[in-house]
């Protein structure tokens, strides 16, 4: 069954879908195809558990991503981090850094409370 | 580097390539860029099926210059709206012609009005 993922890093969001039997490495390769970052320099972290998907040969099911939790209209959120190339330390990863989306505008009054709805219906008729 | 040259060769005889990229006229993915510079990468086929506007932008005779780099600048659509649009593309692709019960698509009430404007523009 299909698993839908939203993979975010800074200002980039990737909407990727694949089977729940695919491996973590498959997903990383799909990301590599888009971002051109090598798979060994990328780290995926599940938002809900804050667990990193470091075992490339686990399936998404093993990581807890199932078609029931990752729907098309409600994809599971994963964070992407690149390895910092400090030359020395192999385990130096960027911190999770995701740009905020724009704030929605303030709600117009018609949406505010249910009490107002009755008045609106009268206006329409 | 590994030979996953996805989408670089136009006529690749390889089987359906899972590892699609953003290059070329038949790329697997498209990049949609919101008014505030957020980039959203979605499956090309999802976007083209759901939105005739995007399909025309990509296949127009050079009228829109988005066809080559597979990037579409949607300067009227902010990121909090575009993220809902992308979710809708996946939802539509998954449940069109589906025999199972179609669940409701949840929309945050705060984005409803702007989402309506965006959907009018994208014709979906």
Short mmCIF file of C-alpha atoms in Angstrom, two decimals:
data_model
loop_
_atom_site.label_atom_id
_atom_site.label_comp_id
_atom_site.label_asym_id
_atom_site.label_seq_id
_atom_site.Cartn_x
_atom_site.Cartn_y
_atom_site.Cartn_z
CA UNK A 1 0.00 0.00 0.00
CA UNK A 2 1.13 3.53 -0.66
CA UNK A 3 2.79 5.73 1.88
CA UNK A 4 2.73 9.48 1.28
CA UNK A 5 5.53 11.58 2.71
CA UNK A 6 6.30 15.25 3.02
CA UNK A 7 10.04 15.72 3.38
CA UNK A 8 11.09 19.16 4.53
CA UNK A 9 14.35 21.04 4.86
CA UNK A 10 14.66 24.82 4.99
CA UNK A 11 12.56 26.12 2.12
CA UNK A 12 12.17 22.86 0.25
CA UNK A 13 9.30 20.40 0.61
CA UNK A 14 9.23 17.18 -1.35
CA UNK A 15 5.97 15.28 -1.75
CA UNK A 16 7.05 11.69 -2.30
CA UNK A 17 4.96 8.56 -2.36
CA UNK A 18 6.08 4.97 -2.43
CA UNK A 19 5.09 1.54 -1.20
CA UNK A 20 5.35 0.78 2.51
CA UNK A 21 7.57 -2.17 1.60
CA UNK A 22 10.20 0.12 0.09
CA UNK A 23 13.37 0.55 2.06
CA UNK A 24 14.73 3.71 3.64
CA UNK A 25 17.45 3.60 0.99
CA UNK A 26 14.85 3.70 -1.79
CA UNK A 27 13.42 6.90 -0.36
CA UNK A 28 16.88 8.42 0.01
CA UNK A 29 17.62 7.58 -3.61
CA UNK A 30 14.42 9.29 -4.70
CA UNK A 31 15.51 12.36 -2.76
CA UNK A 32 18.96 12.13 -4.31
CA UNK A 33 17.38 12.13 -7.76
CA UNK A 34 15.73 15.44 -6.98
CA UNK A 35 18.24 17.24 -4.79
CA UNK A 36 21.47 15.73 -6.14
CA UNK A 37 22.75 15.17 -2.60
CA UNK A 38 24.40 11.75 -2.12
CA UNK A 39 22.40 9.32 0.02
CA UNK A 40 25.18 8.93 2.54
CA UNK A 41 25.12 12.66 3.21
CA UNK A 42 21.45 12.81 4.06
CA UNK A 43 19.55 11.94 7.19
CA UNK A 44 15.79 11.54 7.54
CA UNK A 45 14.06 12.14 10.84
CA UNK A 46 10.45 11.24 11.54
CA UNK A 47 8.61 14.24 12.99
CA UNK A 48 6.22 12.36 15.27
CA UNK A 49 8.85 10.23 17.00
CA UNK A 50 11.98 12.32 16.36
CA UNK A 51 13.65 9.09 15.41
CA UNK A 52 16.27 9.12 12.68
CA UNK A 53 15.91 6.62 9.85
CA UNK A 54 19.52 5.56 9.88
CA UNK A 55 19.14 1.92 8.89
CA UNK A 56 19.00 2.04 5.12
CA UNK A 57 17.70 -1.47 4.78
CA UNK A 58 14.70 -1.16 7.04
CA UNK A 59 11.39 -0.85 5.27
CA UNK A 60 9.09 2.09 5.87
CA UNK A 61 6.77 -0.31 7.65
CA UNK A 62 9.56 -1.16 10.08
CA UNK A 63 10.02 2.52 10.77
CA UNK A 64 6.37 2.88 11.63
CA UNK A 65 5.23 4.52 8.40
CA UNK A 66 2.16 2.71 7.15
CA UNK A 67 -0.48 3.49 4.58
CA UNK A 68 -2.91 4.00 7.45
CA UNK A 69 -0.84 6.74 9.07
CA UNK A 70 0.46 8.35 5.90
CA UNK A 71 -2.48 9.24 3.74
CA UNK A 72 -2.47 11.16 0.48
CA UNK A 73 -4.22 14.15 2.05
CA UNK A 74 -2.28 13.86 5.29
CA UNK A 75 1.27 12.84 4.43
CA UNK A 76 3.69 11.91 7.18
CA UNK A 77 6.22 14.64 7.92
CA UNK A 78 9.93 13.81 7.72
CA UNK A 79 12.80 16.20 8.19
CA UNK A 80 15.84 16.08 5.96
CA UNK A 81 19.30 17.00 7.26
CA UNK A 82 22.52 17.13 5.31
CA UNK A 83 25.87 16.11 6.71
CA UNK A 84 28.06 19.07 7.56
CA UNK A 85 31.32 18.65 5.69
CA UNK A 86 33.63 19.64 8.47
CA UNK A 87 36.26 17.24 7.18
CA UNK A 88 36.91 15.70 10.57
CA UNK A 89 33.82 14.37 12.26
CA UNK A 90 31.74 11.92 10.22
CA UNK A 91 28.71 12.28 12.44
CA UNK A 92 28.27 15.99 12.18
CA UNK A 93 24.72 16.61 10.98
CA UNK A 94 22.89 19.87 10.49
CA UNK A 95 20.24 20.66 13.05
CA UNK A 96 16.64 20.30 11.90
CA UNK A 97 15.89 23.57 10.21
CA UNK A 98 12.61 24.14 8.44
CA UNK A 99 11.38 27.51 7.25
CA UNK A 100 7.98 28.51 8.56
CA UNK A 101 5.16 28.72 6.06
CA UNK A 102 3.50 32.07 5.52
CA UNK A 103 0.90 32.96 8.14
CA UNK A 104 -2.71 32.80 6.97
CA UNK A 105 -4.60 36.08 6.95
CA UNK A 106 -6.95 36.88 9.82
CA UNK A 107 -10.36 35.24 9.54
CA UNK A 108 -13.16 37.44 8.27
CA UNK A 109 -16.02 37.88 10.70
CA UNK A 110 -18.35 35.55 8.83
CA UNK A 111 -16.27 32.61 9.91
CA UNK A 112 -15.94 33.56 13.52
CA UNK A 113 -18.70 31.98 15.64
CA UNK A 114 -21.64 29.70 15.09
CA UNK A 115 -24.09 32.28 16.44
CA UNK A 116 -23.42 34.48 13.45
CA UNK A 117 -24.32 31.73 11.02
CA UNK A 118 -28.05 32.13 11.59
CA UNK A 119 -27.86 35.77 10.55
CA UNK A 120 -25.93 34.86 7.43
CA UNK A 121 -28.55 32.38 6.28
CA UNK A 122 -31.22 35.05 6.49
CA UNK A 123 -29.13 37.42 4.41
CA UNK A 124 -28.71 34.87 1.64
CA UNK A 125 -32.41 34.09 1.29
CA UNK B 1 28.99 8.87 -8.63
CA UNK B 2 26.45 6.05 -9.08
CA UNK B 3 24.88 5.75 -12.46
CA UNK B 4 21.37 6.73 -11.47
CA UNK B 5 21.17 9.15 -14.36
CA UNK B 6 17.49 9.65 -13.89
CA UNK B 7 15.90 11.83 -16.53
CA UNK B 8 19.17 13.10 -17.95
CA UNK B 9 19.00 11.00 -21.11
CA UNK B 10 15.78 11.83 -22.89
CA UNK B 11 15.11 8.40 -24.34
CA UNK B 12 16.21 6.06 -21.58
CA UNK B 13 15.37 2.45 -22.18
CA UNK B 14 15.51 1.65 -18.48
CA UNK B 15 12.40 0.28 -16.79
CA UNK B 16 10.13 2.75 -14.92
CA UNK B 17 12.72 4.64 -12.99
CA UNK B 18 11.87 5.00 -9.32
CA UNK B 19 14.52 7.61 -8.80
CA UNK B 20 13.15 10.36 -10.96
CA UNK B 21 14.61 13.83 -10.97
CA UNK B 22 13.76 17.31 -12.09
CA UNK B 23 15.51 17.44 -15.44
CA UNK B 24 14.22 17.15 -18.93
CA UNK B 25 10.79 17.27 -20.52
CA UNK B 26 9.75 13.97 -18.97
CA UNK B 27 10.95 14.52 -15.47
CA UNK B 28 9.12 12.65 -12.78
CA UNK B 29 8.86 15.67 -10.57
CA UNK B 30 7.95 19.32 -10.85
CA UNK B 31 8.95 22.17 -8.62
CA UNK B 32 6.23 24.64 -7.66
CA UNK B 33 7.51 27.83 -6.07
CA UNK B 34 5.24 29.93 -3.87
CA UNK B 35 5.13 33.69 -3.57
CA UNK B 36 7.37 33.59 -0.49
CA UNK B 37 10.03 31.41 -2.08
CA UNK B 38 9.07 28.02 -0.62
CA UNK B 39 9.75 25.21 -3.07
CA UNK B 40 7.37 22.27 -3.32
CA UNK B 41 8.34 19.26 -5.38
CA UNK B 42 5.42 17.13 -6.54
CA UNK B 43 4.98 14.26 -8.94
CA UNK B 44 4.62 15.65 -12.43
CA UNK B 45 1.77 13.34 -13.36
CA UNK B 46 -0.23 14.26 -10.25
CA UNK B 47 0.02 17.98 -10.97
CA UNK B 48 -0.68 17.73 -14.68
CA UNK B 49 -3.74 15.53 -14.22
CA UNK B 50 -5.21 17.72 -11.51
CA UNK B 51 -4.54 21.14 -13.00
CA UNK B 52 -5.03 22.07 -16.67
CA UNK B 53 -3.34 25.39 -15.94
CA UNK B 54 -0.10 23.65 -14.96
CA UNK B 55 -0.39 21.31 -17.90
CA UNK B 56 -0.69 24.26 -20.26
CA UNK B 57 2.20 26.04 -18.62
CA UNK B 58 4.39 23.07 -19.33
CA UNK B 59 3.32 22.24 -22.83
CA UNK B 60 2.70 25.72 -24.18
CA UNK B 61 4.73 26.74 -27.22
CA UNK B 62 7.27 28.73 -25.27
CA UNK B 63 4.63 31.13 -24.07
CA UNK B 64 5.38 30.29 -20.47
CA UNK B 65 9.07 29.82 -19.89
CA UNK B 66 8.52 27.22 -17.20
CA UNK B 67 8.73 24.29 -19.59
CA UNK B 68 12.45 23.68 -19.50
CA UNK B 69 13.67 23.79 -15.93
CA UNK B 70 10.42 22.20 -14.68
CA UNK B 71 9.96 25.00 -12.21
CA UNK B 72 6.76 26.96 -11.97
CA UNK B 73 6.70 30.24 -10.12
CA UNK B 74 3.27 30.78 -8.60
CA UNK B 75 3.77 34.30 -7.39
CA UNK B 76 0.17 34.73 -6.33
CA UNK B 77 0.00 31.69 -4.13
CA UNK B 78 1.57 31.79 -0.63
CA UNK B 79 3.20 28.73 0.85
CA UNK B 80 0.49 27.87 3.38
CA UNK B 81 -1.95 27.61 0.46
CA UNK B 82 0.40 25.82 -1.91
CA UNK B 83 1.08 23.11 0.64
CA UNK B 84 -2.65 22.32 0.66
CA UNK B 85 -2.70 22.35 -3.12
CA UNK B 86 0.09 19.75 -3.23
CA UNK B 87 -1.75 17.56 -0.72
CA UNK B 88 -4.82 17.82 -2.90
CA UNK B 89 -2.89 16.68 -5.99
CA UNK B 90 -1.85 13.49 -4.20
CA UNK B 91 -5.37 13.00 -2.82
CA UNK B 92 -6.93 13.39 -6.24
CA UNK B 93 -4.44 11.06 -7.90
CA UNK B 94 -4.97 8.41 -5.28
CA UNK B 95 -8.74 8.43 -5.09
CA UNK B 96 -9.79 9.16 -8.69
CA UNK B 97 -11.54 6.11 -10.12
CA UNK B 98 -11.21 4.41 -6.79
CA UNK B 99 -13.62 1.76 -5.61
CA UNK B 100 -12.86 2.21 -1.92
CA UNK B 101 -14.56 4.80 0.23
CA UNK B 102 -13.12 8.20 -0.41
CA UNK B 103 -12.24 9.98 2.83
CA UNK B 104 -12.93 13.67 3.23
CA UNK B 105 -10.13 16.08 2.42
CA UNK B 106 -9.46 18.13 5.56
CA UNK B 107 -8.96 21.85 5.06
CA UNK B 108 -7.95 24.31 7.73
CA UNK B 109 -10.62 27.01 7.86
CA UNK B 110 -8.06 29.79 7.84
CA UNK B 111 -6.76 28.90 4.39
CA UNK B 112 -10.13 28.21 2.82
CA UNK B 113 -10.63 31.55 1.09
CA UNK B 114 -7.14 31.77 -0.36
CA UNK B 115 -7.32 28.12 -1.36
CA UNK B 116 -10.46 28.93 -3.33
CA UNK B 117 -8.65 31.68 -5.23
CA UNK B 118 -5.73 29.36 -5.95
CA UNK B 119 -7.97 26.56 -7.13
CA UNK B 120 -9.71 28.94 -9.46
CA UNK B 121 -6.38 29.95 -10.93
CA UNK B 122 -5.21 26.37 -11.28
CA UNK B 123 -8.60 25.25 -12.54
CA UNK B 124 -8.86 22.27 -10.22
#
